[in-house]
Amino acid sequence: MSSVAFAGVSSISRIAISTGGGDAPGLNAVIRSVTLAARNRGWDVVGIRDGFNGLFLPEDYPRGGFVDLSRQAVRGISHLGGTILGSTNRGNPIAYPTQNDDGSWTEVDRSEELIARLAEEGIDALVTVGGDGSLKIANHLHERGLRVVGVPKTIDNDLDKTTATFGFDTAVDFASNCIDRLFTTATSHGRVMVVEVMGRDAGWIALHAGMAAGAHCILIPEIPYAIDVVAETVAERERNGSRFTVVVVAEGAVPVDGEISTIGKAVGQAVQLGGVGSKVAAGLTELTGKETRTVVLGHLLRGGSPTALDRLLGLRFGAAAIRALESGHDGVMVALDPPNVIHVPLAEATRKMKNVPLEGDTMLTARDLRINFGDRMPDVLP
Ligand code: F6P
């Protein structure tokens, strides 16, 4: 257990919580846990609407962008998907999208204003729940003097220094259920089904869901794929009497001599990934002559009720954040280090992303099962 800044056990009487970036199942469990653990210490708790937008656009919200988080307000919410506070990935306070008089947009650093606004409201500390973007913001605010603890959230599971993020298990569970269903229709029609899943630049969702459902090919950003290698698997299966093939593709998967597939980019937002599933399907049809269909699971992976595992992780993270604040820690992220929840400096946790380790046990298992990753395994070279 470590912390970059130990603020000393100073009194806290009021905290705020915000949820930022793409939502993930388990956010409401964190909100409930933070609220109850804080209230059980006699602290007051408020939520901030829509990431930090509630603070910047108080006139657009009731109660000036804050929500009183009473015990009643968080009753019975742990099993609900989404976030009762709302979220946004268009409200980065360090690069806040601001429209100029001529209609163009610039990004303005509004972090000092945010800190001042929290001080005006008598808030002693902030618990911020988010992915890499939100946690980098949290670290920036910490460096500017705000007392802050981060909670790692993302379906992508790509945050470093924590074994898992909440939301990932729910996404994998749902994706593998969908792939199960696609197996039956793929078998009936003797088709190739290509399933595109989220995950940004990491292949965690594709790998885990694909393996759990028994996919034949899994394409992940960590391994550039050659479409002819995937086509060989389809053709080989056909020769062996299996007329169908299921291919799972991570949205960030890249062909060996091509580029990541994107849909577009809005002001103040990260580039939107998508489209690789259709490209893979088109390539397979061309090379194998087989009928191919594409299914993009997209935001379905972020919706719905969290699994018990994600609810529990959210509850554990939320209470651990309050314990960290109570013991004087600042500028840290709570993290799963089985069997414990620890905390690590935000600066360390946000230094790099966590990709699928190619020599890890899960990948080795996949290789043993001869799942195709669109590359040529040395031991299966002709
Ligand atoms: O980071 C979570 C995530 O769902 C990614 O897997 C995906 O690329 C992105 O968010 C989609 O974001 P948006 O909600 O802006 O479409």
Tab-separated table of C-alpha atoms and ligand atoms in Angstrom:
chain	number	residue	atom	x	y	z
A	1	MET	CA	0.000	0.000	0.000
A	2	SER	CA	1.509	3.323	-0.973
A	3	SER	CA	0.577	6.893	-1.670
A	4	VAL	CA	2.333	9.797	-3.354
A	5	ALA	CA	0.953	12.305	-0.940
A	6	PHE	CA	-0.068	11.577	2.584
A	7	ALA	CA	-2.240	14.479	3.589
A	8	GLY	CA	-2.240	13.506	7.248
A	9	VAL	CA	-5.363	12.461	9.068
A	10	SER	CA	-7.156	15.757	8.794
A	11	SER	CA	-10.830	16.162	9.333
A	12	ILE	CA	-13.201	15.553	6.482
A	13	SER	CA	-16.816	16.551	6.809
A	14	ARG	CA	-18.028	16.747	3.229
A	15	ILE	CA	-17.020	14.901	0.077
A	16	ALA	CA	-18.113	14.866	-3.551
A	17	ILE	CA	-18.229	12.000	-6.015
A	18	SER	CA	-18.194	12.178	-9.808
A	19	THR	CA	-18.509	9.557	-12.531
A	20	GLY	CA	-16.770	10.376	-15.820
A	21	GLY	CA	-16.138	8.895	-19.259
A	22	GLY	CA	-18.066	5.981	-20.735
A	23	ASP	CA	-20.397	4.342	-18.223
A	24	ALA	CA	-19.726	0.812	-16.956
A	25	PRO	CA	-21.919	-1.627	-15.030
A	26	GLY	CA	-21.049	-1.308	-11.341
A	27	LEU	CA	-20.915	2.505	-11.145
A	28	ASN	CA	-24.024	2.651	-8.976
A	29	ALA	CA	-22.551	0.095	-6.568
A	30	VAL	CA	-19.545	2.419	-6.136
A	31	ILE	CA	-21.818	5.418	-5.545
A	32	ARG	CA	-23.810	3.502	-2.928
A	33	SER	CA	-20.713	2.221	-1.182
A	34	VAL	CA	-18.950	5.607	-1.126
A	35	THR	CA	-22.116	7.243	0.188
A	36	LEU	CA	-22.822	4.727	2.943
A	37	ALA	CA	-19.184	4.346	4.055
A	38	ALA	CA	-18.837	8.144	4.229
A	39	ARG	CA	-22.174	8.720	5.969
A	40	ASN	CA	-21.349	6.009	8.490
A	41	ARG	CA	-18.352	8.186	9.428
A	42	GLY	CA	-20.578	11.232	9.798
A	43	TRP	CA	-19.495	12.839	6.508
A	44	ASP	CA	-21.866	14.595	4.143
A	45	VAL	CA	-21.842	13.352	0.521
A	46	VAL	CA	-22.838	15.074	-2.703
A	47	GLY	CA	-22.696	13.848	-6.280
A	48	ILE	CA	-21.685	15.968	-9.251
A	49	ARG	CA	-23.845	15.724	-12.369
A	50	ASP	CA	-22.497	14.411	-15.688
A	51	GLY	CA	-18.805	14.083	-14.907
A	52	PHE	CA	-17.777	17.621	-13.952
A	53	ASN	CA	-20.298	19.345	-16.202
A	54	GLY	CA	-22.561	20.027	-13.229
A	55	LEU	CA	-19.866	22.340	-11.848
A	56	PHE	CA	-19.301	24.179	-15.115
A	57	LEU	CA	-22.923	24.560	-16.142
A	58	PRO	CA	-24.711	24.982	-12.782
A	59	GLU	CA	-27.577	26.903	-14.398
A	60	ASP	CA	-28.374	23.882	-16.578
A	61	TYR	CA	-29.045	21.656	-13.580
A	62	PRO	CA	-31.255	21.684	-10.493
A	63	ARG	CA	-29.296	22.275	-7.246
A	64	GLY	CA	-26.440	23.934	-9.172
A	65	GLY	CA	-25.126	20.687	-10.627
A	66	PHE	CA	-24.918	18.840	-7.290
A	67	VAL	CA	-27.058	15.963	-6.023
A	68	ASP	CA	-27.503	15.266	-2.321
A	69	LEU	CA	-26.538	11.677	-1.786
A	70	SER	CA	-28.613	10.664	1.200
A	71	ARG	CA	-29.010	7.044	2.332
A	72	GLN	CA	-32.388	7.133	0.646
A	73	ALA	CA	-30.894	8.358	-2.653
A	74	VAL	CA	-28.609	5.329	-2.918
A	75	ARG	CA	-31.092	2.720	-1.739
A	76	GLY	CA	-31.487	-0.267	-4.097
A	77	ILE	CA	-29.186	0.991	-6.845
A	78	SER	CA	-26.275	-1.500	-6.793
A	79	HIS	CA	-27.899	-3.772	-9.340
A	80	LEU	CA	-28.709	-0.972	-11.791
A	81	GLY	CA	-26.590	-0.336	-14.869
A	82	GLY	CA	-25.433	3.169	-15.804
A	83	THR	CA	-24.844	5.882	-13.222
A	84	ILE	CA	-27.466	7.816	-11.283
A	85	LEU	CA	-25.171	10.859	-11.523
A	86	GLY	CA	-24.845	10.821	-15.303
A	87	SER	CA	-21.555	10.823	-17.148
A	88	THR	CA	-19.898	12.423	-20.136
A	89	ASN	CA	-16.764	12.083	-22.172
A	90	ARG	CA	-17.081	15.695	-23.340
A	91	GLY	CA	-16.257	17.482	-20.122
A	92	ASN	CA	-12.509	17.206	-19.560
A	93	PRO	CA	-11.783	20.141	-17.186
A	94	ILE	CA	-8.170	20.303	-18.388
A	95	ALA	CA	-9.232	20.641	-22.022
A	96	TYR	CA	-12.827	21.826	-21.782
A	97	PRO	CA	-14.409	22.272	-25.233
A	98	THR	CA	-15.315	25.943	-25.566
A	99	GLN	CA	-16.872	27.569	-28.601
A	100	ASN	CA	-15.357	30.814	-29.882
A	101	ASP	CA	-17.375	33.722	-31.276
A	102	ASP	CA	-16.533	32.627	-34.835
A	103	GLY	CA	-18.008	29.152	-34.190
A	104	SER	CA	-14.645	27.367	-33.931
A	105	TRP	CA	-13.739	25.352	-30.829
A	106	THR	CA	-10.808	25.581	-28.423
A	107	GLU	CA	-9.942	23.489	-25.392
A	108	VAL	CA	-9.536	25.480	-22.175
A	109	ASP	CA	-7.992	24.395	-18.845
A	110	ARG	CA	-10.734	25.015	-16.253
A	111	SER	CA	-9.223	22.967	-13.428
A	112	GLU	CA	-8.574	25.973	-11.139
A	113	GLU	CA	-12.213	27.013	-11.540
A	114	LEU	CA	-13.320	23.477	-10.688
A	115	ILE	CA	-11.211	23.392	-7.523
A	116	ALA	CA	-12.547	26.822	-6.491
A	117	ARG	CA	-16.137	25.717	-7.073
A	118	LEU	CA	-15.657	22.643	-4.864
A	119	ALA	CA	-14.105	24.824	-2.135
A	120	GLU	CA	-17.093	27.209	-2.307
A	121	GLU	CA	-19.364	24.223	-1.661
A	122	GLY	CA	-17.294	23.267	1.386
A	123	ILE	CA	-16.071	20.027	-0.179
A	124	ASP	CA	-12.962	18.605	1.478
A	125	ALA	CA	-12.213	15.763	-0.925
A	126	LEU	CA	-13.294	14.247	-4.226
A	127	VAL	CA	-13.830	10.606	-5.152
A	128	THR	CA	-13.691	10.361	-8.899
A	129	VAL	CA	-14.708	7.194	-10.696
A	130	GLY	CA	-13.414	6.751	-14.213
A	131	GLY	CA	-11.138	5.240	-16.831
A	132	ASP	CA	-7.693	6.408	-17.936
A	133	GLY	CA	-8.913	9.848	-19.049
A	134	SER	CA	-10.789	10.576	-15.806
A	135	LEU	CA	-7.948	9.262	-13.650
A	136	LYS	CA	-5.408	11.444	-15.479
A	137	ILE	CA	-7.700	14.393	-14.756
A	138	ALA	CA	-7.837	13.269	-11.119
A	139	ASN	CA	-4.056	13.280	-10.942
A	140	HIS	CA	-3.916	16.742	-12.513
A	141	LEU	CA	-6.398	18.045	-9.913
A	142	HIS	CA	-4.401	16.380	-7.136
A	143	GLU	CA	-1.216	18.105	-8.360
A	144	ARG	CA	-3.100	21.399	-8.152
A	145	GLY	CA	-3.981	20.830	-4.532
A	146	LEU	CA	-7.324	19.027	-4.551
A	147	ARG	CA	-7.608	16.047	-2.212
A	148	VAL	CA	-8.673	13.226	-4.476
A	149	VAL	CA	-9.010	9.443	-4.638
A	150	GLY	CA	-9.675	7.644	-7.930
A	151	VAL	CA	-11.720	4.493	-8.530
A	152	PRO	CA	-10.849	2.471	-11.669
A	153	LYS	CA	-13.787	1.872	-13.986
A	154	THR	CA	-13.916	0.533	-17.502
A	155	ILE	CA	-15.366	-2.373	-19.409
A	156	ASP	CA	-12.068	-2.404	-21.356
A	157	ASN	CA	-10.023	-3.634	-18.341
A	158	ASP	CA	-7.057	-1.654	-19.684
A	159	LEU	CA	-6.054	0.209	-16.520
A	160	ASP	CA	-2.639	-0.551	-15.115
A	161	LYS	CA	-1.870	-1.365	-11.456
A	162	THR	CA	-5.197	-3.043	-10.828
A	163	THR	CA	-5.890	-6.693	-11.588
A	164	ALA	CA	-9.387	-5.789	-12.732
A	165	THR	CA	-11.733	-2.887	-13.278
A	166	PHE	CA	-15.436	-3.184	-12.572
A	167	GLY	CA	-17.623	-3.411	-15.678
A	168	PHE	CA	-15.297	-5.834	-17.445
A	169	ASP	CA	-16.891	-8.998	-16.073
A	170	THR	CA	-20.379	-7.859	-17.103
A	171	ALA	CA	-19.182	-6.966	-20.603
A	172	VAL	CA	-17.429	-10.318	-21.031
A	173	ASP	CA	-20.406	-12.236	-19.685
A	174	PHE	CA	-22.829	-10.509	-22.054
A	175	ALA	CA	-20.490	-10.774	-25.055
A	176	SER	CA	-19.927	-14.491	-24.524
A	177	ASN	CA	-23.702	-15.030	-24.288
A	178	CYS	CA	-24.155	-13.219	-27.588
A	179	ILE	CA	-21.403	-15.264	-29.228
A	180	ASP	CA	-23.070	-18.463	-27.952
A	181	ARG	CA	-26.219	-17.398	-29.796
A	182	LEU	CA	-24.319	-16.619	-32.960
A	183	PHE	CA	-22.859	-20.125	-32.937
A	184	THR	CA	-26.262	-21.710	-33.460
A	185	THR	CA	-27.217	-19.525	-36.404
A	186	ALA	CA	-23.698	-19.783	-37.902
A	187	THR	CA	-23.949	-23.577	-37.704
A	188	SER	CA	-27.441	-23.704	-39.226
A	189	HIS	CA	-26.424	-21.604	-42.229
A	190	GLY	CA	-22.838	-22.747	-42.606
A	191	ARG	CA	-21.733	-19.115	-42.428
A	192	VAL	CA	-18.846	-17.126	-41.066
A	193	MET	CA	-19.993	-14.837	-38.249
A	194	VAL	CA	-17.738	-11.917	-37.370
A	195	VAL	CA	-18.456	-10.303	-33.990
A	196	GLU	CA	-16.936	-6.901	-33.240
A	197	VAL	CA	-16.562	-5.992	-29.567
A	198	MET	CA	-15.413	-2.852	-27.750
A	199	GLY	CA	-12.154	-2.573	-25.819
A	200	ARG	CA	-10.305	0.333	-27.460
A	201	ASP	CA	-6.592	-0.474	-27.793
A	202	ALA	CA	-6.730	-3.593	-25.627
A	203	GLY	CA	-8.024	-7.037	-26.509
A	204	TRP	CA	-9.254	-8.107	-23.074
A	205	ILE	CA	-12.965	-8.287	-23.911
A	206	ALA	CA	-12.390	-10.046	-27.256
A	207	LEU	CA	-9.981	-12.549	-25.739
A	208	HIS	CA	-12.006	-13.456	-22.663
A	209	ALA	CA	-15.437	-13.492	-24.320
A	210	GLY	CA	-14.108	-15.241	-27.422
A	211	MET	CA	-12.402	-17.954	-25.406
A	212	ALA	CA	-15.352	-18.454	-23.076
A	213	ALA	CA	-17.676	-18.916	-26.058
A	214	GLY	CA	-15.263	-21.090	-28.053
A	215	ALA	CA	-14.581	-18.710	-30.972
A	216	HIS	CA	-12.248	-20.095	-33.636
A	217	CYS	CA	-10.436	-16.834	-34.392
A	218	ILE	CA	-9.865	-13.872	-32.081
A	219	LEU	CA	-8.293	-10.692	-33.416
A	220	ILE	CA	-6.866	-8.339	-30.811
A	221	PRO	CA	-4.937	-5.054	-31.028
A	222	GLU	CA	-1.878	-6.653	-29.402
A	223	ILE	CA	-1.381	-8.975	-32.420
A	224	PRO	CA	-1.644	-7.414	-35.899
A	225	TYR	CA	-3.655	-9.821	-38.027
A	226	ALA	CA	-3.196	-11.099	-41.588
A	227	ILE	CA	-6.585	-11.694	-43.178
A	228	ASP	CA	-5.238	-14.570	-45.304
A	229	VAL	CA	-4.246	-16.414	-42.114
A	230	VAL	CA	-7.809	-16.044	-40.789
A	231	ALA	CA	-9.148	-17.174	-44.177
A	232	GLU	CA	-6.942	-20.279	-43.993
A	233	THR	CA	-8.614	-21.235	-40.727
A	234	VAL	CA	-12.049	-20.829	-42.318
A	235	ALA	CA	-10.972	-22.930	-45.331
A	236	GLU	CA	-9.349	-25.590	-43.180
A	237	ARG	CA	-12.460	-25.914	-41.052
A	238	GLU	CA	-14.530	-26.274	-44.238
A	239	ARG	CA	-12.228	-29.039	-45.481
A	240	ASN	CA	-12.674	-30.803	-42.145
A	241	GLY	CA	-16.443	-30.669	-42.438
A	242	SER	CA	-17.157	-27.650	-40.222
A	243	ARG	CA	-18.921	-25.270	-42.569
A	244	PHE	CA	-19.131	-22.416	-40.069
A	245	THR	CA	-16.559	-20.255	-38.310
A	246	VAL	CA	-16.930	-17.688	-35.524
A	247	VAL	CA	-14.465	-14.790	-35.510
A	248	VAL	CA	-14.327	-12.279	-32.644
A	249	VAL	CA	-12.662	-8.967	-33.474
A	250	ALA	CA	-11.693	-6.271	-30.996
A	251	GLU	CA	-12.616	-2.812	-32.294
A	252	GLY	CA	-8.945	-1.779	-32.020
A	253	ALA	CA	-7.566	-4.756	-34.002
A	254	VAL	CA	-5.206	-3.718	-36.789
A	255	PRO	CA	-4.238	-5.569	-39.986
A	256	VAL	CA	-0.502	-6.208	-40.424
A	257	ASP	CA	-0.116	-3.618	-43.120
A	258	GLY	CA	-3.112	-1.424	-42.377
A	259	GLU	CA	-4.493	1.006	-39.857
A	260	ILE	CA	-6.902	1.064	-36.968
A	261	SER	CA	-10.549	1.503	-38.102
A	262	THR	CA	-12.213	4.695	-36.950
A	263	ILE	CA	-15.648	6.207	-37.377
A	264	GLY	CA	-14.850	9.820	-36.529
A	265	LYS	CA	-13.942	12.308	-33.839
A	266	ALA	CA	-16.082	14.978	-32.187
A	267	VAL	CA	-14.651	18.072	-30.469
A	268	GLY	CA	-13.306	17.257	-27.015
A	269	GLN	CA	-13.755	13.517	-27.437
A	270	ALA	CA	-11.446	10.612	-28.146
A	271	VAL	CA	-11.506	9.217	-31.656
A	272	GLN	CA	-14.400	6.766	-32.099
A	273	LEU	CA	-13.311	3.279	-33.101
A	274	GLY	CA	-15.394	0.977	-35.280
A	275	GLY	CA	-15.694	-0.736	-38.611
A	276	VAL	CA	-13.017	-3.406	-38.372
A	277	GLY	CA	-15.632	-6.186	-38.185
A	278	SER	CA	-17.023	-5.287	-41.627
A	279	LYS	CA	-13.522	-5.131	-43.092
A	280	VAL	CA	-12.656	-8.562	-41.736
A	281	ALA	CA	-15.947	-9.965	-43.041
A	282	ALA	CA	-15.390	-8.477	-46.517
A	283	GLY	CA	-11.848	-9.874	-46.609
A	284	LEU	CA	-13.052	-13.343	-45.617
A	285	THR	CA	-15.821	-13.379	-48.209
A	286	GLU	CA	-13.337	-12.373	-50.888
A	287	LEU	CA	-10.749	-14.973	-49.908
A	288	THR	CA	-13.022	-17.909	-49.085
A	289	GLY	CA	-16.175	-17.231	-51.095
A	290	LYS	CA	-18.185	-17.968	-47.980
A	291	GLU	CA	-21.267	-16.126	-46.880
A	292	THR	CA	-20.307	-13.881	-43.967
A	293	ARG	CA	-22.282	-11.737	-41.525
A	294	THR	CA	-21.069	-9.080	-39.093
A	295	VAL	CA	-22.516	-8.241	-35.680
A	296	VAL	CA	-21.279	-5.193	-33.761
A	297	LEU	CA	-22.073	-5.528	-30.056
A	298	GLY	CA	-20.976	-1.945	-29.326
A	299	HIS	CA	-22.688	-0.166	-26.451
A	300	LEU	CA	-24.743	-3.231	-25.533
A	301	LEU	CA	-21.613	-4.294	-23.637
A	302	ARG	CA	-21.896	-1.240	-21.397
A	303	GLY	CA	-25.571	-1.612	-20.570
A	304	GLY	CA	-27.624	-3.781	-18.275
A	305	SER	CA	-27.306	-4.974	-14.751
A	306	PRO	CA	-23.783	-5.610	-13.392
A	307	THR	CA	-22.800	-9.179	-12.580
A	308	ALA	CA	-22.483	-10.063	-8.890
A	309	LEU	CA	-18.706	-9.889	-9.316
A	310	ASP	CA	-18.853	-6.310	-10.659
A	311	ARG	CA	-21.319	-5.226	-7.970
A	312	LEU	CA	-19.051	-6.587	-5.278
A	313	LEU	CA	-15.947	-5.032	-6.836
A	314	GLY	CA	-17.744	-1.683	-7.052
A	315	LEU	CA	-18.783	-1.914	-3.394
A	316	ARG	CA	-15.252	-2.879	-2.334
A	317	PHE	CA	-13.652	-0.076	-4.363
A	318	GLY	CA	-16.081	2.532	-3.022
A	319	ALA	CA	-15.519	1.663	0.642
A	320	ALA	CA	-11.743	1.389	0.084
A	321	ALA	CA	-11.751	4.921	-1.363
A	322	ILE	CA	-13.352	6.211	1.842
A	323	ARG	CA	-10.887	4.293	4.029
A	324	ALA	CA	-8.032	5.783	1.978
A	325	LEU	CA	-9.344	9.310	2.529
A	326	GLU	CA	-9.952	8.676	6.216
A	327	SER	CA	-6.400	7.515	6.715
A	328	GLY	CA	-5.094	10.648	5.010
A	329	HIS	CA	-4.146	9.303	1.594
A	330	ASP	CA	-4.385	11.614	-1.364
A	331	GLY	CA	-3.647	11.335	-5.088
A	332	VAL	CA	-4.184	7.585	-5.092
A	333	MET	CA	-6.310	5.074	-6.998
A	334	VAL	CA	-7.874	2.092	-5.275
A	335	ALA	CA	-6.828	-1.117	-6.984
A	336	LEU	CA	-7.559	-4.817	-6.876
A	337	ASP	CA	-4.543	-6.844	-5.771
A	338	PRO	CA	-6.177	-10.161	-4.872
A	339	PRO	CA	-7.216	-10.925	-2.250
A	340	ASN	CA	-7.025	-7.268	-1.202
A	341	VAL	CA	-7.991	-3.838	-2.412
A	342	ILE	CA	-4.978	-1.575	-2.059
A	343	HIS	CA	-4.208	1.933	-3.265
A	344	VAL	CA	-1.512	3.093	-5.640
A	345	PRO	CA	-0.389	6.589	-6.688
A	346	LEU	CA	-2.534	7.976	-9.492
A	347	ALA	CA	0.617	9.103	-11.304
A	348	GLU	CA	1.839	5.494	-11.445
A	349	ALA	CA	-1.538	4.024	-12.311
A	350	THR	CA	-2.007	6.358	-15.291
A	351	ARG	CA	1.505	6.093	-16.745
A	352	LYS	CA	0.643	3.364	-19.237
A	353	MET	CA	-2.241	1.194	-20.364
A	354	LYS	CA	-2.545	-2.483	-19.481
A	355	ASN	CA	-2.557	-4.649	-22.592
A	356	VAL	CA	-3.064	-8.389	-22.890
A	357	PRO	CA	0.277	-10.030	-22.011
A	358	LEU	CA	1.113	-12.319	-24.900
A	359	GLU	CA	2.986	-14.743	-22.656
A	360	GLY	CA	0.266	-14.752	-19.993
A	361	ASP	CA	-1.592	-17.894	-19.004
A	362	THR	CA	-4.800	-16.969	-20.833
A	363	MET	CA	-2.962	-16.424	-24.121
A	364	LEU	CA	-0.939	-19.602	-23.644
A	365	THR	CA	-4.187	-21.470	-23.079
A	366	ALA	CA	-5.664	-19.976	-26.243
A	367	ARG	CA	-2.574	-21.015	-28.198
A	368	ASP	CA	-2.800	-24.541	-26.761
A	369	LEU	CA	-6.395	-24.681	-27.951
A	370	ARG	CA	-5.175	-23.556	-31.398
A	371	ILE	CA	-7.350	-20.477	-31.450
A	372	ASN	CA	-6.247	-18.407	-34.416
A	373	PHE	CA	-5.112	-14.809	-33.767
A	374	GLY	CA	-4.510	-13.920	-37.391
A	375	ASP	CA	-0.792	-14.566	-37.036
A	376	ARG	CA	1.261	-17.613	-37.926
A	377	MET	CA	2.261	-19.684	-34.959
A	378	PRO	CA	5.865	-20.866	-35.336
A	379	ASP	CA	4.837	-24.484	-34.613
A	380	VAL	CA	2.137	-24.540	-37.288
A	381	LEU	CA	4.243	-23.032	-40.063
A	382	PRO	CA	4.360	-25.318	-43.129
B	1	F6P	O1	-13.795	2.874	-22.851
B	1	F6P	C1	-15.050	2.280	-22.898
B	1	F6P	C2	-15.581	2.288	-24.291
B	1	F6P	O2	-16.833	1.637	-24.281
B	1	F6P	C3	-14.659	1.708	-25.359
B	1	F6P	O3	-14.650	0.309	-25.349
B	1	F6P	C4	-15.208	2.342	-26.615
B	1	F6P	O4	-14.246	2.460	-27.635
B	1	F6P	C5	-15.626	3.697	-26.143
B	1	F6P	O5	-15.826	3.616	-24.738
B	1	F6P	C6	-16.894	4.200	-26.783
B	1	F6P	O6	-17.177	5.453	-26.308
B	1	F6P	P1	-18.475	6.290	-26.675
B	1	F6P	O7	-19.443	6.076	-25.566
B	1	F6P	O8	-17.986	7.679	-26.759
B	1	F6P	O9	-18.999	5.790	-27.979
